[in-house]
Coordinates of C-alpha atoms in Angstrom, one line a residue:
Chain A
M20 CA 99.5 107.9 68.3
K21 CA 95.8 107.3 68.9
V22 CA 96.7 104.2 71.0
V23 CA 99.1 106.2 73.1
L24 CA 96.6 108.9 73.7
G25 CA 94.0 106.4 74.6
M26 CA 96.4 104.8 77.0
F27 CA 97.1 108.1 78.7
R28 CA 93.4 108.9 78.8
Q29 CA 92.8 105.6 80.5
L30 CA 95.7 106.2 83.0
R31 CA 94.3 109.7 83.8
R32 CA 90.8 108.3 84.5
I33 CA 92.2 105.4 86.7
M34 CA 94.3 108.0 88.6
G35 CA 91.3 110.2 89.0
R36 CA 89.2 107.4 90.4
E37 CA 92.0 106.5 92.8
F38 CA 92.2 110.1 94.1
L39 CA 88.4 110.0 94.6
Y40 CA 88.6 106.7 96.4
L41 CA 91.3 107.9 98.8
W42 CA 89.5 111.2 99.4
R43 CA 86.0 109.7 99.9
D44 CA 87.2 107.2 102.5
S45 CA 86.9 109.6 105.4
G46 CA 88.7 107.4 107.8
L47 CA 91.6 106.8 105.5
R48 CA 91.7 110.5 104.6
R49 CA 91.9 111.6 108.2
I50 CA 94.6 109.1 109.0
L51 CA 96.7 110.0 106.0
L52 CA 96.3 113.8 106.4
L53 CA 96.5 114.1 110.1
A54 CA 98.4 111.2 111.7
S55 CA 101.9 112.1 110.6
L56 CA 101.4 115.8 111.3
L57 CA 99.9 115.2 114.7
G58 CA 102.8 112.9 115.4
L59 CA 105.3 115.6 114.4
F60 CA 103.7 118.2 116.7
L61 CA 103.3 115.7 119.5
F62 CA 106.9 114.5 119.4
F63 CA 108.3 118.0 119.0
G64 CA 106.3 119.1 122.1
I65 CA 107.7 116.1 124.0
Y66 CA 111.4 116.4 123.0
S67 CA 111.8 120.2 122.4
T68 CA 113.0 120.8 125.9
Q69 CA 116.2 119.1 124.7
V70 CA 117.3 117.5 128.0
L71 CA 115.5 116.4 131.1
K72 CA 115.8 119.2 133.7
D73 CA 114.8 119.3 137.3
I74 CA 115.4 115.6 137.9
P75 CA 113.8 114.8 141.3
T76 CA 116.6 114.2 143.8
A77 CA 116.5 113.1 147.5
V78 CA 119.4 113.7 149.8
V79 CA 120.0 111.8 153.1
D80 CA 122.5 113.9 155.1
L81 CA 123.6 111.6 157.9
D82 CA 126.4 114.0 158.9
G83 CA 124.7 117.3 159.3
S84 CA 128.1 119.2 159.3
A85 CA 128.9 122.4 157.5
A86 CA 130.8 120.4 154.9
S87 CA 127.9 118.1 154.2
G88 CA 125.6 121.2 154.1
E89 CA 127.9 122.7 151.4
L90 CA 127.7 119.5 149.4
V91 CA 123.9 119.6 149.6
R92 CA 123.9 123.2 148.4
S93 CA 126.2 122.2 145.5
L94 CA 123.9 119.4 144.5
G95 CA 120.9 121.8 144.6
A96 CA 122.8 124.1 142.3
A97 CA 123.6 121.4 139.8
E98 CA 122.1 122.1 136.4
N99 CA 119.6 119.3 136.0
L100 CA 119.1 118.1 139.5
K101 CA 116.3 119.4 141.8
I102 CA 116.4 118.4 145.5
T103 CA 112.8 117.6 146.3
S104 CA 113.1 115.8 149.7
Y105 CA 115.4 115.0 152.6
P106 CA 114.6 111.6 153.9
D107 CA 116.0 110.7 157.3
N108 CA 117.7 107.5 156.4
Y109 CA 118.7 105.0 153.6
D110 CA 115.5 102.9 154.1
D111 CA 113.2 105.9 153.6
L112 CA 115.2 106.8 150.5
Q113 CA 114.8 103.3 149.1
E114 CA 111.1 103.5 149.6
M115 CA 110.8 106.8 147.9
V116 CA 112.7 105.5 144.8
K117 CA 110.5 102.4 144.7
R118 CA 107.4 104.6 144.8
G119 CA 108.8 106.8 142.0
E120 CA 108.9 109.9 144.2
T121 CA 112.5 110.5 143.4
V122 CA 114.9 109.4 140.6
V123 CA 118.3 110.2 142.2
G124 CA 119.2 109.5 145.8
V125 CA 122.4 110.8 147.5
V126 CA 123.5 109.5 150.9
I127 CA 126.1 111.6 152.7
P128 CA 127.7 109.4 155.4
E129 CA 128.3 110.2 159.0
N130 CA 131.7 111.9 159.7
F131 CA 131.8 113.2 156.1
G132 CA 132.9 116.7 157.3
K133 CA 135.5 115.2 159.7
N134 CA 137.0 112.8 157.1
T135 CA 137.3 115.4 154.4
A136 CA 138.9 117.9 156.9
L137 CA 141.4 115.2 157.8
G138 CA 142.1 114.4 154.2
R139 CA 140.7 110.8 154.6
Q140 CA 138.8 109.0 151.8
T141 CA 135.1 109.2 152.2
N142 CA 132.3 107.5 150.2
I143 CA 129.1 109.1 149.1
L144 CA 126.4 106.8 147.8
V145 CA 124.6 108.0 144.6
A146 CA 121.7 105.9 143.6
V147 CA 119.9 106.3 140.3
D148 CA 116.5 104.7 139.4
T149 CA 117.4 103.1 136.0
S150 CA 114.0 101.5 135.4
N151 CA 113.4 104.3 132.8
M152 CA 116.4 104.2 130.5
V153 CA 116.1 107.7 129.1
Y154 CA 115.6 109.3 132.5
A155 CA 118.4 107.2 134.0
T156 CA 120.9 108.3 131.2
N157 CA 120.1 111.9 131.9
A158 CA 120.1 111.5 135.6
G159 CA 123.4 109.6 135.5
G160 CA 125.0 112.2 133.3
A161 CA 123.9 115.0 135.6
V162 CA 125.1 113.2 138.8
L163 CA 128.4 112.3 137.2
T164 CA 129.1 115.9 136.2
T165 CA 128.3 117.1 139.7
A166 CA 130.2 114.3 141.4
R167 CA 133.3 114.8 139.2
T168 CA 133.4 118.5 140.1
M169 CA 132.9 117.8 143.8
G170 CA 135.4 115.0 143.8
A171 CA 138.0 117.3 142.3
K172 CA 137.2 120.0 144.8
A173 CA 137.6 117.6 147.7
G174 CA 140.8 116.3 146.2
V175 CA 142.3 119.7 145.9
K176 CA 141.3 120.5 149.5
T177 CA 142.9 117.2 150.7
L178 CA 146.2 118.1 148.9
I179 CA 146.1 121.6 150.4
A180 CA 145.5 120.2 153.9
K181 CA 148.6 118.1 153.3
G182 CA 150.7 121.2 152.7
V183 CA 150.6 121.2 148.9
H184 CA 150.5 124.7 147.3
P185 CA 146.9 125.5 146.1
L186 CA 148.0 126.0 142.5
E187 CA 150.0 122.8 142.4
A188 CA 147.0 121.0 144.0
A189 CA 144.7 122.4 141.3
E190 CA 147.1 121.4 138.5
A191 CA 147.4 117.9 139.9
F192 CA 143.7 117.4 139.0
Q193 CA 144.1 118.9 135.6
G194 CA 147.2 116.8 134.5
V195 CA 145.3 114.9 131.8
N196 CA 142.8 117.1 130.1
F197 CA 140.1 115.3 128.1
H198 CA 138.8 117.8 125.5
E199 CA 135.3 116.6 124.6
Q200 CA 133.8 117.5 121.2
A201 CA 130.3 116.3 120.4
W202 CA 129.9 116.3 116.6
F203 CA 126.7 116.6 114.5
N204 CA 124.4 117.0 117.5
P205 CA 126.6 118.9 119.9
T206 CA 123.9 119.8 122.4
L207 CA 122.7 116.1 122.5
N208 CA 119.4 117.5 121.4
Y209 CA 116.7 114.8 121.6
A210 CA 114.4 116.9 119.4
H211 CA 117.0 116.9 116.6
F212 CA 117.5 113.2 116.9
M213 CA 114.0 111.8 117.6
V214 CA 111.3 114.1 116.3
L215 CA 111.7 113.7 112.5
G216 CA 112.4 110.0 112.8
L217 CA 109.3 109.3 114.9
A218 CA 107.1 111.5 112.6
L219 CA 108.5 109.7 109.5
N220 CA 107.8 106.4 111.2
I221 CA 104.1 107.2 111.5
W222 CA 104.2 108.4 107.9
Q223 CA 105.7 105.2 106.6
Q224 CA 103.3 103.1 108.6
C225 CA 100.3 105.0 107.0
C226 CA 101.9 104.5 103.6
T227 CA 102.6 100.8 104.1
L228 CA 99.0 100.2 105.2
T229 CA 97.7 102.2 102.2
A230 CA 99.9 100.3 99.8
A231 CA 98.9 97.0 101.4
A232 CA 95.4 97.6 100.1
N233 CA 96.5 98.4 96.6
V234 CA 95.8 95.0 94.9
V235 CA 93.6 93.1 97.3
G236 CA 91.4 96.1 97.8
E237 CA 90.4 95.9 94.2
R238 CA 90.6 92.1 93.7
K239 CA 88.3 91.3 96.6
M240 CA 85.6 93.8 95.5
S241 CA 82.9 92.7 93.2
S242 CA 83.9 95.6 90.9
W243 CA 87.0 93.6 90.0
H244 CA 84.6 91.7 87.6
Q245 CA 84.2 94.9 85.7
V246 CA 87.9 95.6 85.6
K247 CA 88.6 92.1 84.3
A248 CA 85.7 92.0 81.8
S249 CA 86.7 95.5 80.5
G250 CA 89.9 94.2 79.0
V251 CA 92.0 97.0 80.5
S252 CA 95.6 96.0 81.0
K253 CA 96.1 95.0 84.7
L254 CA 99.6 96.5 84.5
R255 CA 98.1 99.8 83.4
F256 CA 95.4 99.7 86.0
F257 CA 97.7 99.2 88.9
L258 CA 100.3 101.6 87.4
G259 CA 97.6 104.3 87.5
K260 CA 96.7 103.5 91.1
S261 CA 100.3 103.2 92.2
A262 CA 101.2 106.6 90.7
V263 CA 98.5 108.2 92.8
H264 CA 99.7 106.5 95.9
I265 CA 103.3 107.6 95.4
F266 CA 102.1 111.2 94.7
V267 CA 100.0 111.2 97.9
F268 CA 102.8 109.7 99.9
M269 CA 105.1 112.5 98.8
A270 CA 102.4 115.2 99.2
L271 CA 102.0 114.0 102.8
V272 CA 105.7 114.1 103.6
L273 CA 106.3 117.6 102.3
P274 CA 104.5 119.4 105.1
I275 CA 106.4 117.3 107.6
F276 CA 109.7 118.3 106.1
A277 CA 108.6 121.9 105.7
L278 CA 107.6 122.2 109.4
A279 CA 110.5 120.2 110.7
F280 CA 113.2 122.1 108.9
G281 CA 111.4 125.4 109.0
P282 CA 109.7 126.6 112.2
M283 CA 110.8 123.6 114.3
G284 CA 114.5 124.2 113.4
L285 CA 115.5 120.6 113.0
P286 CA 118.8 120.2 111.3
L287 CA 119.1 119.4 107.6
K288 CA 122.7 119.3 106.4
S289 CA 122.1 117.8 102.9
D290 CA 120.7 119.4 99.8
P291 CA 116.9 119.5 100.2
M292 CA 116.6 118.1 96.7
M293 CA 118.7 115.1 97.6
L294 CA 116.5 114.5 100.7
L295 CA 113.3 114.7 98.5
A296 CA 114.8 112.4 95.9
F297 CA 115.8 109.9 98.6
T298 CA 112.3 110.1 100.1
L299 CA 110.8 109.5 96.7
V300 CA 113.0 106.4 96.1
F301 CA 111.9 105.2 99.6
A302 CA 108.2 105.8 98.8
L303 CA 108.6 103.7 95.7
S304 CA 110.3 100.8 97.5
L305 CA 107.8 101.0 100.4
H306 CA 104.9 101.1 98.0
G307 CA 106.4 98.1 96.1
L308 CA 106.7 96.2 99.4
G309 CA 103.1 97.0 100.3
T310 CA 101.8 96.1 96.8
M311 CA 103.7 92.8 96.9
M312 CA 102.1 92.0 100.3
S313 CA 98.7 93.1 98.9
S314 CA 99.1 90.8 95.8
I315 CA 99.8 87.7 97.8
A316 CA 97.3 88.4 100.6
K317 CA 94.1 86.3 100.7
D318 CA 91.9 89.3 101.7
A319 CA 92.1 92.9 103.0
V320 CA 92.4 91.7 106.6
D321 CA 95.3 89.5 105.7
A322 CA 96.9 92.4 103.8
A323 CA 96.5 94.7 106.8
R324 CA 98.1 92.1 109.0
F325 CA 101.1 91.8 106.7
G326 CA 101.3 95.6 106.7
M327 CA 101.2 95.8 110.5
I328 CA 103.8 93.0 110.9
I329 CA 106.2 94.9 108.6
A330 CA 105.4 98.5 109.4
L331 CA 105.2 98.5 113.2
P332 CA 108.6 96.9 114.2
S333 CA 110.5 98.2 111.1
F334 CA 111.4 101.5 112.8
V335 CA 112.8 99.7 115.9
I336 CA 114.9 97.3 113.9
S337 CA 116.0 100.0 111.4
G338 CA 118.8 100.9 113.7
Y339 CA 117.6 104.5 114.1
T340 CA 117.1 104.4 117.9
W341 CA 119.2 101.3 118.8
P342 CA 122.4 100.6 116.9
L343 CA 122.1 97.8 114.3
E344 CA 125.5 96.5 115.3
A345 CA 124.2 95.8 118.8
M346 CA 121.5 93.5 117.4
P347 CA 121.8 89.8 116.8
G348 CA 123.4 88.9 113.5
I349 CA 120.4 87.3 111.9
L350 CA 118.3 90.4 112.8
Q351 CA 120.8 92.7 111.3
K352 CA 120.6 90.7 108.0
L353 CA 116.8 90.8 108.1
A354 CA 116.8 94.5 108.8
W355 CA 118.7 95.3 105.7
L356 CA 116.0 93.5 103.6
L357 CA 113.5 96.2 104.7
P358 CA 113.4 99.6 102.9
Q359 CA 112.7 101.2 106.3
T360 CA 116.2 100.4 107.5
W361 CA 117.9 102.0 104.4
F362 CA 115.6 105.0 104.7
F363 CA 116.0 105.7 108.4
Q364 CA 119.8 105.2 108.3
G365 CA 119.9 107.4 105.2
I366 CA 117.7 110.1 106.8
N367 CA 120.1 110.2 109.8
Y368 CA 123.0 110.8 107.4
L369 CA 121.2 113.4 105.3
T370 CA 119.9 115.4 108.3
F371 CA 123.1 115.4 110.5
K372 CA 126.1 114.7 108.2
N373 CA 125.5 115.2 104.5
P374 CA 128.0 112.6 103.4
G375 CA 127.4 113.3 99.7
W376 CA 126.3 111.3 96.7
G377 CA 129.4 109.1 96.7
Y378 CA 128.2 107.6 100.0
M379 CA 124.5 108.0 99.7
S380 CA 124.3 106.3 96.3
Q381 CA 124.4 102.9 97.9
Y382 CA 121.2 103.8 99.8
F383 CA 119.5 105.0 96.7
Y384 CA 120.4 101.8 94.7
A385 CA 119.4 99.5 97.6
L386 CA 116.0 101.1 97.8
L387 CA 115.6 101.0 94.0
I388 CA 116.5 97.3 93.9
I389 CA 114.0 96.5 96.7
A390 CA 111.3 98.4 94.7
L391 CA 112.2 96.5 91.5
I392 CA 112.0 93.1 93.2
C393 CA 108.8 93.9 95.0
Y394 CA 107.0 95.3 91.9
G395 CA 108.4 92.4 89.9
V396 CA 106.9 89.8 92.2
S397 CA 103.6 91.8 92.4
T398 CA 103.4 91.9 88.5
A399 CA 104.0 88.1 88.3
V400 CA 101.3 87.4 90.9
V401 CA 98.8 89.9 89.5
S402 CA 99.2 88.6 86.0
R403 CA 97.8 85.2 87.2
Y404 CA 94.5 86.8 88.5
Chain B
M23 CA 74.3 83.6 61.1
S24 CA 77.8 83.1 62.2
V25 CA 78.8 81.6 65.5
V26 CA 79.9 84.3 68.1
V27 CA 80.2 82.1 71.2
S28 CA 81.5 78.6 71.0
V29 CA 81.9 76.4 74.0
E30 CA 83.4 72.9 73.6
D31 CA 83.7 70.2 76.3
L32 CA 84.0 72.8 79.0
E33 CA 84.9 71.4 82.4
Q34 CA 85.1 73.3 85.6
R35 CA 85.7 72.1 89.1
I36 CA 85.5 74.0 92.4
G37 CA 87.5 71.9 94.9
S38 CA 86.5 68.4 94.2
K39 CA 83.0 69.3 93.0
V40 CA 82.4 69.1 89.2
V41 CA 80.4 72.2 88.4
L42 CA 80.5 72.0 84.6
D43 CA 81.0 68.6 83.0
R44 CA 81.9 68.6 79.3
V45 CA 79.5 71.4 78.5
S46 CA 79.2 72.3 74.8
F47 CA 77.0 74.9 73.0
E48 CA 77.2 77.6 70.4
V49 CA 75.5 81.0 70.2
S50 CA 75.1 82.8 66.9
E51 CA 74.7 86.4 65.9
G52 CA 71.2 87.8 66.9
E53 CA 70.5 84.9 69.2
C54 CA 69.5 85.0 72.8
F55 CA 70.7 81.9 74.6
G56 CA 69.1 81.4 78.0
V57 CA 70.9 79.4 80.8
F58 CA 68.3 78.1 83.2
G59 CA 68.6 76.0 86.3
P60 CA 68.3 75.7 90.0
K61 CA 70.3 77.9 92.3
G62 CA 73.9 76.8 92.6
C63 CA 73.8 74.7 89.4
G64 CA 76.8 76.6 87.9
K65 CA 75.1 79.3 85.8
S66 CA 77.2 82.1 87.2
T67 CA 80.3 79.9 87.0
L68 CA 79.6 79.4 83.3
L69 CA 79.0 83.1 82.7
H70 CA 82.1 84.1 84.6
I71 CA 84.2 81.8 82.4
L72 CA 82.7 83.4 79.3
A73 CA 83.4 86.9 80.7
G74 CA 87.0 86.0 81.4
I75 CA 86.6 86.4 85.2
D76 CA 87.4 82.8 86.1
R77 CA 89.8 80.4 84.5
F78 CA 88.6 77.0 83.6
K79 CA 90.1 73.5 83.9
K80 CA 89.4 71.9 80.5
G81 CA 87.7 72.6 77.2
K82 CA 87.8 75.3 74.6
V83 CA 85.9 78.6 74.6
R84 CA 85.9 80.9 71.6
I85 CA 84.3 84.3 71.5
C86 CA 84.2 86.3 68.2
D87 CA 86.5 83.6 66.8
L88 CA 89.2 84.2 69.5
D89 CA 90.3 81.5 71.9
I90 CA 89.8 83.1 75.4
G91 CA 92.4 80.9 76.9
K92 CA 95.1 82.4 74.6
T93 CA 94.1 86.1 74.2
E94 CA 92.3 88.9 76.0
K95 CA 91.3 90.8 72.8
Y96 CA 87.8 89.2 73.0
R97 CA 87.1 91.3 76.1
A98 CA 86.7 94.4 73.9
S99 CA 83.6 92.6 72.4
L100 CA 82.0 91.8 75.7
G101 CA 79.4 93.4 77.9
L102 CA 78.8 92.0 81.4
V103 CA 76.0 92.3 84.0
T104 CA 76.7 90.2 87.0
Q105 CA 74.2 88.7 89.4
R106 CA 75.8 90.5 92.4
P107 CA 76.2 94.2 92.0
S108 CA 79.7 94.8 90.6
L109 CA 79.8 98.5 89.8
F110 CA 82.3 100.7 91.7
R111 CA 80.6 101.5 95.0
D112 CA 82.9 104.4 95.7
L113 CA 81.8 106.2 92.6
R114 CA 78.6 108.0 91.7
V115 CA 76.4 107.0 88.7
G116 CA 78.0 109.3 86.2
E117 CA 81.5 108.6 87.6
N118 CA 80.8 104.8 87.1
L119 CA 79.9 105.4 83.5
D120 CA 82.9 107.6 82.9
F121 CA 85.3 105.2 84.6
I122 CA 84.0 102.0 83.0
A123 CA 84.1 103.9 79.6
A124 CA 87.8 104.7 80.4
L125 CA 88.5 101.1 81.3
K126 CA 86.8 100.0 78.1
D127 CA 88.7 102.7 76.2
V128 CA 85.6 104.3 74.6
G129 CA 84.7 107.9 74.2
R130 CA 82.3 110.3 75.9
E131 CA 79.8 110.0 73.1
N132 CA 79.2 106.4 74.1
V133 CA 78.5 107.5 77.7
L134 CA 76.0 110.1 76.5
A135 CA 74.3 107.5 74.3
V136 CA 73.7 104.9 77.0
V137 CA 72.6 107.6 79.5
D138 CA 69.8 108.5 77.0
R139 CA 68.9 104.9 76.1
F140 CA 68.7 103.7 79.7
C141 CA 67.0 106.9 81.0
L142 CA 69.7 107.7 83.5
E143 CA 69.8 111.6 83.2
D144 CA 68.2 112.1 86.6
F145 CA 70.6 109.9 88.5
L146 CA 74.1 110.9 87.3
D147 CA 75.1 112.6 90.5
K148 CA 73.6 110.0 92.8
P149 CA 75.7 107.5 94.8
L150 CA 75.0 103.9 94.0
T151 CA 73.5 103.3 97.4
A152 CA 70.7 105.8 96.7
L153 CA 69.5 103.8 93.7
Y154 CA 66.5 101.4 93.6
A155 CA 67.1 98.0 92.2
G156 CA 65.7 98.9 88.8
E157 CA 67.7 102.0 88.5
F158 CA 70.8 100.2 89.5
Q159 CA 70.2 97.4 87.0
R160 CA 69.6 100.0 84.2
L161 CA 73.0 101.5 85.1
S162 CA 74.6 98.0 85.1
M163 CA 73.1 97.4 81.6
A164 CA 74.3 100.8 80.4
C165 CA 77.8 100.1 81.6
A166 CA 77.7 96.8 79.9
M167 CA 76.6 98.4 76.6
L168 CA 79.2 101.2 76.7
N169 CA 81.6 99.6 74.3
D170 CA 78.9 98.5 71.8
P171 CA 79.6 94.8 72.6
K172 CA 79.0 91.9 70.2
V173 CA 78.3 89.6 73.1
L174 CA 76.2 90.4 76.2
I175 CA 76.6 88.2 79.2
L176 CA 73.7 88.8 81.6
D177 CA 73.3 87.1 85.0
E178 CA 69.8 87.7 86.3
P179 CA 69.4 91.1 84.7
I180 CA 65.7 91.7 85.4
S181 CA 65.0 89.7 88.5
R182 CA 62.7 91.5 90.9
L183 CA 62.8 94.8 89.0
D184 CA 60.1 97.4 88.6
L185 CA 58.1 97.3 85.4
E186 CA 59.6 100.4 83.8
S187 CA 63.2 99.2 84.3
S188 CA 62.3 95.8 83.0
R189 CA 60.7 97.3 80.0
V190 CA 63.7 99.5 79.2
I191 CA 66.2 96.7 79.7
L192 CA 64.1 94.2 77.5
R193 CA 63.8 96.9 74.8
E194 CA 67.5 97.4 74.7
I195 CA 68.3 93.7 74.7
K196 CA 65.8 93.3 71.8
D197 CA 67.5 96.2 69.9
F198 CA 70.9 94.7 70.6
L199 CA 69.9 91.3 69.2
S200 CA 68.3 92.8 66.2
G201 CA 71.6 94.6 65.5
G202 CA 73.4 91.3 65.3
G203 CA 74.6 90.9 68.9
A204 CA 74.5 87.7 70.8
C205 CA 73.3 87.3 74.3
V206 CA 73.9 84.7 77.0
W207 CA 71.3 85.2 79.7
A208 CA 71.3 83.3 83.0
F209 CA 68.2 83.2 85.1
S210 CA 66.8 81.0 87.9
G211 CA 63.2 82.1 88.1
G212 CA 60.4 83.5 85.9
V213 CA 59.4 81.1 83.2
G214 CA 57.8 84.0 81.4
L215 CA 61.3 85.0 80.3
F216 CA 61.5 82.0 78.0
Q217 CA 59.6 84.1 75.4
H218 CA 62.7 86.4 75.1
M219 CA 65.0 83.5 74.4
D220 CA 65.8 81.7 71.1
R221 CA 67.1 78.6 73.0
V222 CA 67.2 77.7 76.6
A223 CA 69.9 75.5 78.2
W224 CA 68.9 73.6 81.4
L225 CA 71.9 73.3 83.6
E226 CA 71.9 70.7 86.3
G227 CA 74.4 68.3 87.8
G228 CA 77.2 69.8 85.7
G229 CA 75.4 68.8 82.5
I230 CA 73.5 70.9 80.0
T231 CA 70.3 70.1 78.0
I232 CA 69.2 72.5 75.3
Y233 CA 65.6 73.2 74.5
S234 CA 63.5 75.5 72.3
P235 CA 61.6 78.0 74.5
Q236 CA 58.4 76.0 74.0
E237 CA 60.1 72.7 74.9
A238 CA 61.7 74.5 77.9
G239 CA 58.2 75.7 79.0
R240 CA 56.8 72.1 78.8
E241 CA 59.8 70.7 80.6
W242 CA 59.4 73.3 83.3
D243 CA 55.7 72.4 83.7
R244 CA 56.6 68.7 83.9
Q245 CA 59.2 69.3 86.5
V246 CA 56.9 71.5 88.6
E247 CA 54.2 68.8 88.3
A248 CA 56.6 66.0 89.3
L249 CA 57.8 68.1 92.3
S250 CA 54.2 68.8 93.4
L251 CA 53.4 65.1 93.3
E252 CA 56.5 64.2 95.2
S253 CA 55.8 66.7 97.9
G254 CA 52.1 65.7 98.0
V255 CA 50.6 69.1 97.1
G256 CA 49.7 68.1 93.6
D257 CA 46.0 67.5 94.4
V258 CA 45.5 70.9 96.0

């Protein structure tokens, strides 16, 4: 009993010292406390408008007819387009797109009014600057919706001009009705999709870098001599430190979740306890990975490099923003070795879909296995010091 | 007097350099064993091996009758003062004492005892960076003594200290030895320290030669004289 009490007393002191260490390092303290929260507010501010509105649009009206005027007015009334200029010709439009003064360019050809009145086919050029993918996707979607509506209207007019009854003409364009349903994120809300993921990415980077200092941060300090000479169990020593790290990681993520699912109104379909349990398992595996890197690193700089190499690209290759299936096969396999991939995939399921324990259990087990392997390697390496 | 530290044919290499070459000696209860030699001769290497900080290539080292290559239990009987400051820089004086006491698994009463013996009451809330060398070394000694060790391993414990700190530390070492403790004390300067040793080992070129303090003094004088003649300043 006395031995057990002594062990707990030692653990408590080791944990106390680790808290002090993390707190007194003002740079580390600020990064840990503020980086993830600042990221959350920043990304929420950026993405909270949901979709890009008022996309700059330039219209070249080479016809100048009443029909082309009506088309221009329709474009101006389109939900996400904003006509900002009327260049005289195609070359001027091209220059404007090059200079970034407009994203969408529409060229209405000569004889547009005459051709539509005669029921002849007429081509309208719609150019979209795709150098910014996100802007291009939104602009393309907005233009497509407008073009589809206008194309249908023009088609109906053409049929009426050919003597078809207006109702029949309208029905001809509604013969096949595609009923679209967007599931899980019906408003295609960027904030719902990106904000939490990006904030958690900053959080996991901070955690990885903290964990990467776990072993080497002690071993390369002269005070390591005191630790070794004291006879304290190295396992107990690092267990105490690691427990504090995991506690701090969870304490840092709680306000992110509270703000995201509270005032910011981001979706959470799963049970909050399952989300927390999942995050805890991830924190363990992430800390295990960081500790393993720390145990094999030559020095603190080396450990920080390892941490950066893993933490920075892990979000991109996790499949959160770009589908894993679209990545090269070898990269897909590598991605599944990282806890971040399991975590970000799992977070997406938990926040949008709530697939239940039956499905999520594989994510829990994978993270636990990664944690066990990493801590196992760390223990084997540290025991040789 | 029973043997507390036993070193037999100890060999240590750093890269291709032989730092310790079949070094053997014993230290008994109540004995202060000095390790003397030029800088870089391997004094700290020897002490780090005894403290269990570094592994060694060959030989056998026993402390308190425990083979340090096979068990770690001997560490509970050790007190260590390193040449380079090795206390926890992120902790204050009192926190260092508390934390090292926790690492050594000893109680609060031991902390209070060393605070009193090493006159540290006024510094407990100070960060380590605010301490003078003497104060820091008194704290180092206090931390080493927290667990009432049987063996003290001291690497330059009183080099360039103020008189009061040196007096306190020497007094405590004397009390420790009279209580049956054994001390291995490395130093590279100050032949006046010979008087505090029972035996002195001259470490050079990986080998060790053991002298009585008087013989060590004479050997030191001889070497200084030889060096003076070599450098041509002997007639000055």
